[in-house]
mmCIF file of C-alpha atoms in Angstrom:
data_model
loop_
_atom_site.group_PDB
_atom_site.id
_atom_site.type_symbol
_atom_site.label_atom_id
_atom_site.label_comp_id
_atom_site.label_asym_id
_atom_site.label_seq_id
_atom_site.Cartn_x
_atom_site.Cartn_y
_atom_site.Cartn_z
ATOM 1 C CA ASP A 1 35.275 -49.696 80.465
ATOM 2 C CA TRP A 2 38.259 -51.806 81.605
ATOM 3 C CA TYR A 3 40.725 -49.250 80.208
ATOM 4 C CA GLU A 4 38.999 -46.404 81.999
ATOM 5 C CA ARG A 5 38.838 -48.237 85.329
ATOM 6 C CA ARG A 6 42.308 -49.802 85.360
ATOM 7 C CA ILE A 7 44.429 -47.369 83.328
ATOM 8 C CA ILE A 8 42.827 -43.961 83.638
ATOM 9 C CA LYS A 9 41.307 -44.239 87.120
ATOM 10 C CA LYS A 10 43.996 -46.728 88.253
ATOM 11 C CA GLU A 11 41.473 -48.866 90.110
ATOM 12 C CA ARG A 12 42.681 -52.116 91.634
ATOM 13 C CA ARG A 13 41.784 -55.467 90.149
ATOM 14 C CA GLY A 14 38.723 -56.964 91.785
ATOM 15 C CA ARG A 15 39.420 -59.502 94.511
ATOM 16 C CA TRP A 16 37.658 -61.332 97.295
ATOM 17 C CA THR A 17 37.982 -60.154 100.889
ATOM 18 C CA GLY A 18 38.830 -62.809 103.440
ATOM 19 C CA LYS A 19 37.006 -63.325 106.705
ATOM 20 C CA ARG A 20 38.548 -62.140 109.924
ATOM 21 C CA ASP A 21 38.798 -65.791 111.005
ATOM 22 C CA LEU A 22 41.567 -66.242 108.440
ATOM 23 C CA TYR A 23 43.656 -63.468 109.977
ATOM 24 C CA ASP A 24 43.092 -64.696 113.537
ATOM 25 C CA TRP A 25 43.955 -68.264 112.514
ATOM 26 C CA TRP A 26 47.218 -67.199 110.897
ATOM 27 C CA LEU A 27 48.170 -64.942 113.813
ATOM 28 C CA HIS A 28 47.675 -67.868 116.186
ATOM 29 C CA ARG A 29 49.797 -70.139 113.997
ATOM 30 C CA ILE A 30 52.752 -67.796 113.612
ATOM 31 C CA ALA A 31 52.667 -67.131 117.359
ATOM 32 C CA ASP A 32 52.800 -70.840 118.242
ATOM 33 C CA GLU A 33 54.483 -72.647 115.358
ATOM 34 C CA ILE A 34 57.031 -70.351 113.736
ATOM 35 C CA ARG A 35 60.711 -71.324 113.798
ATOM 36 C CA VAL A 36 63.986 -69.437 113.659
ATOM 37 C CA GLY A 37 64.674 -68.633 110.028
ATOM 38 C CA HIS A 38 61.007 -67.941 109.307
ATOM 39 C CA ARG A 39 60.126 -65.266 111.881
ATOM 40 C CA PHE A 40 60.405 -62.345 109.459
ATOM 41 C CA TYR A 41 58.219 -64.126 106.926
ATOM 42 C CA GLY A 42 55.669 -64.967 109.603
ATOM 43 C CA ILE A 43 54.992 -61.282 110.216
ATOM 44 C CA MET A 44 55.315 -60.483 106.527
ATOM 45 C CA THR A 45 52.560 -62.948 105.650
ATOM 46 C CA LEU A 46 50.480 -61.701 108.580
ATOM 47 C CA ALA A 47 50.566 -58.268 106.947
ATOM 48 C CA ILE A 48 49.384 -59.807 103.671
ATOM 49 C CA TYR A 49 46.462 -61.510 105.377
ATOM 50 C CA ALA A 50 45.620 -58.342 107.290
ATOM 51 C CA LYS A 51 45.221 -56.432 104.032
ATOM 52 C CA LYS A 52 43.317 -59.324 102.440
ATOM 53 C CA CYS A 53 40.908 -59.539 105.395
ATOM 54 C CA GLY A 54 40.360 -55.822 105.891
ATOM 55 C CA ILE A 55 42.166 -55.632 109.236
ATOM 56 C CA ASP A 56 43.008 -52.139 110.448
ATOM 57 C CA GLU A 57 46.701 -51.285 110.176
ATOM 58 C CA ASP A 58 46.887 -50.185 113.819
ATOM 59 C CA GLU A 59 45.616 -53.578 114.949
ATOM 60 C CA LEU A 60 48.107 -55.314 112.674
ATOM 61 C CA ARG A 61 50.973 -53.287 114.129
ATOM 62 C CA ARG A 62 49.901 -54.110 117.690
ATOM 63 C CA ASP A 63 49.734 -57.811 116.883
ATOM 64 C CA ALA A 64 53.058 -57.759 115.047
ATOM 65 C CA PHE A 65 54.973 -55.926 117.762
ATOM 66 C CA ALA A 66 53.458 -58.242 120.384
ATOM 67 C CA LEU A 67 55.435 -61.011 118.651
ATOM 68 C CA LEU A 68 58.734 -59.124 118.899
ATOM 69 C CA GLN A 69 59.753 -60.360 122.353
ATOM 70 C CA PRO A 70 58.732 -64.018 121.958
ATOM 71 C CA TYR A 71 60.386 -64.104 118.541
ATOM 72 C CA ASP A 72 63.579 -62.617 119.940
ATOM 73 C CA ASP A 73 63.500 -65.140 122.792
ATOM 74 C CA MET A 74 63.851 -67.892 120.188
ATOM 75 C CA SER A 75 67.280 -66.566 119.219
ATOM 76 C CA VAL A 76 70.044 -68.937 120.219
ATOM 77 C CA GLU A 77 72.851 -66.642 119.065
ATOM 78 C CA ASP A 78 73.315 -62.873 119.028
ATOM 79 C CA ILE A 79 73.750 -62.981 115.276
ATOM 80 C CA ASN A 80 70.103 -63.936 114.716
ATOM 81 C CA ARG A 81 68.366 -61.660 117.204
ATOM 82 C CA PHE A 82 64.921 -60.517 116.085
ATOM 83 C CA THR A 83 64.614 -56.735 116.185
ATOM 84 C CA LYS A 84 62.130 -53.904 115.850
ATOM 85 C CA ASP A 85 63.572 -53.147 112.411
ATOM 86 C CA ASP A 86 62.652 -56.671 111.306
ATOM 87 C CA VAL A 87 59.036 -56.059 112.301
ATOM 88 C CA VAL A 88 58.889 -52.666 110.591
ATOM 89 C CA CYS A 89 60.350 -54.078 107.391
ATOM 90 C CA ALA A 90 57.985 -57.072 107.370
ATOM 91 C CA LEU A 91 54.980 -54.771 107.751
ATOM 92 C CA GLU A 92 55.808 -53.191 104.395
ATOM 93 C CA MET A 93 53.795 -56.060 102.896
ATOM 94 C CA PHE A 94 50.604 -54.432 104.188
ATOM 95 C CA ASN A 95 49.902 -53.368 100.647
ATOM 96 C CA GLU A 96 47.124 -54.050 98.172
ATOM 97 C CA ASP A 97 49.702 -55.202 95.630
ATOM 98 C CA TYR A 98 50.384 -58.373 97.626
ATOM 99 C CA VAL A 99 46.889 -59.600 98.523
ATOM 100 C CA THR A 100 47.024 -62.235 95.776
ATOM 101 C CA PHE A 101 50.333 -63.626 97.060
ATOM 102 C CA PRO A 102 50.164 -67.399 96.349
ATOM 103 C CA ARG A 103 49.303 -69.667 99.243
ATOM 104 C CA ASP A 104 52.071 -72.126 98.329
ATOM 105 C CA ASP A 105 54.637 -69.329 98.532
ATOM 106 C CA ILE A 106 53.303 -68.290 101.932
ATOM 107 C CA ALA A 107 53.733 -71.869 103.128
ATOM 108 C CA LYS A 108 57.280 -72.049 101.764
ATOM 109 C CA LEU A 109 58.386 -68.731 103.278
ATOM 110 C CA SER A 110 56.758 -69.244 106.668
ATOM 111 C CA GLY A 111 57.774 -72.884 106.963
ATOM 112 C CA LEU A 112 54.186 -73.748 107.916
ATOM 113 C CA THR A 113 51.906 -76.140 106.098
ATOM 114 C CA MET A 114 48.787 -74.676 104.542
ATOM 115 C CA PRO A 115 46.072 -77.342 104.740
ATOM 116 C CA VAL A 116 42.929 -76.804 102.739
ATOM 117 C CA ASN A 117 40.374 -75.222 105.044
ATOM 118 C CA LYS A 118 39.910 -78.145 107.431
ATOM 119 C CA ARG A 119 37.064 -76.663 109.413
ATOM 120 C CA ASN A 120 35.515 -74.602 106.631
ATOM 121 C CA TRP A 121 35.794 -71.432 108.720
ATOM 122 C CA ARG A 122 33.322 -72.701 111.289
ATOM 123 C CA LYS A 123 33.378 -71.030 114.658
ATOM 124 C CA GLN A 124 35.509 -72.972 117.123
ATOM 125 C CA GLU A 125 32.484 -74.050 119.177
ATOM 126 C CA GLU A 126 30.744 -75.362 116.066
ATOM 127 C CA HIS A 127 33.871 -77.168 114.922
ATOM 128 C CA ILE A 128 34.296 -78.845 118.323
ATOM 129 C CA GLN A 129 30.673 -79.970 118.248
ATOM 130 C CA VAL A 130 31.148 -81.510 114.792
ATOM 131 C CA MET A 131 34.374 -83.256 115.830
ATOM 132 C CA ASN A 132 32.797 -84.637 119.015
ATOM 133 C CA THR A 133 29.884 -86.004 116.990
ATOM 134 C CA MET A 134 32.302 -87.695 114.590
ATOM 135 C CA LYS A 135 34.273 -89.129 117.513
ATOM 136 C CA ALA A 136 31.122 -90.559 119.091
ATOM 137 C CA LEU A 137 30.149 -92.128 115.770
ATOM 138 C CA LYS A 138 33.579 -93.740 115.395
ATOM 139 C CA LYS A 139 33.250 -95.238 118.876
ATOM 140 C CA GLN A 140 29.857 -96.693 117.969
ATOM 141 C CA LEU A 141 31.425 -98.259 114.885
ATOM 142 C CA GLY A 142 34.144 -99.806 117.030
ATOM 143 C CA GLU A 143 36.980 -97.684 115.692
ATOM 144 C CA ILE A 144 39.909 -96.690 117.909
ATOM 145 C CA VAL A 145 39.743 -93.045 118.953
ATOM 146 C CA ASN A 146 42.788 -91.269 120.351
ATOM 147 C CA GLU A 147 41.952 -89.198 123.400
ATOM 148 C CA GLY A 148 43.796 -87.388 126.149
ATOM 149 C CA ARG A 149 47.165 -85.696 126.171
ATOM 150 C CA PRO A 150 50.019 -87.137 124.107
ATOM 151 C CA LYS A 151 52.331 -89.479 125.978
ATOM 152 C CA GLY A 152 55.267 -87.610 127.448
ATOM 153 C CA SER A 153 53.645 -84.186 127.221
ATOM 154 C CA GLY A 154 53.997 -83.731 130.979
ATOM 155 C CA THR A 155 57.681 -84.645 130.898
ATOM 156 C CA ALA A 156 58.657 -81.466 129.069
ATOM 157 C CA GLN A 157 56.872 -79.352 131.673
ATOM 158 C CA VAL A 158 58.885 -81.027 134.428
ATOM 159 C CA ARG A 159 62.151 -80.619 132.519
ATOM 160 C CA VAL A 160 61.554 -76.914 131.987
ATOM 161 C CA TYR A 161 60.589 -76.472 135.639
ATOM 162 C CA GLU A 162 63.635 -78.356 136.933
ATOM 163 C CA TRP A 163 65.961 -76.475 134.580
ATOM 164 C CA ARG A 164 64.608 -73.157 135.846
ATOM 165 C CA GLN A 165 65.091 -74.277 139.432
ATOM 166 C CA GLN A 166 68.738 -74.991 138.655
ATOM 167 C CA HIS A 167 69.208 -71.804 136.607
ATOM 168 C CA PRO A 168 67.152 -69.008 138.253
ATOM 169 C CA GLU A 169 68.676 -66.367 135.978
ATOM 170 C CA GLY A 170 68.605 -68.534 132.866
ATOM 171 C CA ARG A 171 66.997 -67.498 129.588
ATOM 172 C CA LYS A 172 64.723 -69.466 127.298
ATOM 173 C CA ALA A 173 67.522 -69.627 124.736
ATOM 174 C CA ASP A 174 69.826 -71.193 127.347
ATOM 175 C CA CYS A 175 67.152 -73.726 128.254
ATOM 176 C CA HIS A 176 66.733 -74.633 124.582
ATOM 177 C CA ARG A 177 70.471 -75.050 124.111
ATOM 178 C CA GLU A 178 70.946 -77.261 127.185
ATOM 179 C CA THR A 179 67.777 -79.362 127.092
ATOM 180 C CA GLY A 180 67.208 -79.599 123.363
ATOM 181 C CA LEU A 181 63.512 -78.901 123.880
ATOM 182 C CA ASP A 182 61.591 -77.104 121.176
ATOM 183 C CA PRO A 183 61.457 -73.302 121.789
ATOM 184 C CA LYS A 184 57.671 -73.415 121.488
ATOM 185 C CA THR A 185 57.514 -76.065 124.218
ATOM 186 C CA ILE A 186 59.809 -74.025 126.446
ATOM 187 C CA ARG A 187 57.654 -70.914 126.030
ATOM 188 C CA LYS A 188 54.541 -72.948 126.797
ATOM 189 C CA TRP A 189 55.835 -74.243 130.146
ATOM 190 C CA TRP A 190 58.169 -71.366 131.116
ATOM 191 C CA ASP A 191 55.845 -69.930 133.768
ATOM 192 C CA CYS A 192 53.843 -73.094 134.441
ATOM 193 C CA PRO A 193 55.279 -75.283 137.215
ATOM 194 C CA PRO A 194 53.998 -78.874 137.212
ATOM 195 C CA PRO A 195 51.140 -79.727 139.582
ATOM 196 C CA ALA A 196 52.146 -80.371 143.169
ATOM 197 C CA VAL A 197 50.708 -83.884 142.966
ATOM 198 C CA ARG A 198 51.029 -85.958 139.808
ATOM 199 C CA PHE A 199 50.916 -89.614 138.781
ATOM 200 C CA GLU A 200 54.040 -90.943 137.056
ATOM 201 C CA ASP A 201 54.995 -94.500 136.130
ATOM 202 C CA GLY A 202 52.542 -95.975 138.586
ATOM 203 C CA HIS A 203 53.698 -93.758 141.458
ATOM 204 C CA ILE A 204 52.322 -90.601 143.026
ATOM 205 C CA THR A 205 54.866 -87.781 143.079
ATOM 206 C CA VAL A 206 54.420 -84.859 145.452
ATOM 207 C CA ARG A 207 56.398 -81.662 144.897
ATOM 208 C CA VAL A 208 57.331 -80.046 148.210
ATOM 209 C CA SER A 209 58.799 -76.568 148.607
ATOM 210 C CA PRO A 210 60.667 -76.325 151.937
ATOM 211 C CA SER A 211 60.191 -73.262 154.085
ATOM 212 C CA GLN A 212 62.985 -70.705 154.284
ATOM 213 C CA GLU A 213 63.667 -71.773 157.856
ATOM 214 C CA LEU A 214 64.110 -75.405 156.823
ATOM 215 C CA SER A 215 66.272 -74.400 153.863
ATOM 216 C CA ASP A 216 68.551 -72.359 156.138
ATOM 217 C CA TRP A 217 68.788 -75.265 158.579
ATOM 218 C CA LEU A 218 69.785 -77.684 155.813
ATOM 219 C CA LEU A 219 72.445 -75.304 154.515
ATOM 220 C CA ASP A 220 73.870 -74.858 158.014
ATOM 221 C CA ALA A 221 73.887 -78.619 158.552
ATOM 222 C CA LEU A 222 75.726 -79.228 155.293
ATOM 223 C CA HIS A 223 78.198 -76.457 156.083
ATOM 224 C CA ASN A 224 78.913 -77.826 159.564
ATOM 225 C CA GLU A 225 79.290 -81.351 158.220
ATOM 226 C CA GLY A 226 81.835 -80.144 155.695
ATOM 227 C CA GLN A 227 83.961 -78.622 158.464
ATOM 228 C CA GLU A 228 84.118 -81.795 160.552
#
């Protein structure tokens, strides 16, 4: 029976099919967490998970090519630009032969940790409900619970905004090189100016954008002062 199925009929070895949640989870991770040096492998492993989870190849290609521009924006030198050919080559792993690719190897190639199913493939809403219940229980037991945004998370947003104000034609790669901020952080805040009113170090800061008329007046005043 085995000989007929595997040798004569050339049937594939039996395997389990992953849930779509696995594919979506990995796509989200390689979009947000991948680093230069691992971009090719991010898409390569996405192709593996797509085949494992029964994702249509057209959908995989759309998702993969949607990563092309943000991946290329991470490039800090022309020598490591991320190209269409890289995507096409990585998608070659959309093949039944690779669906049993070891998880540890995926972690090593992608540069991303592979924790053991922390939320047991619950839906996000269900997972949040469980975590909130656990948090409430910890509070009742008197344990310290970390809440709110990490300290300094707003600082990066301001730095990106101020850098863009000073370099209107600047690229994300230039911002990374000059500020030292993580490329993922730069992408996150690239089109998100800080709130007009914010609380910093015990003070209220108000961001004001002068009108064009006022800007012209200030420039004229500075110009006239320089001629005196």
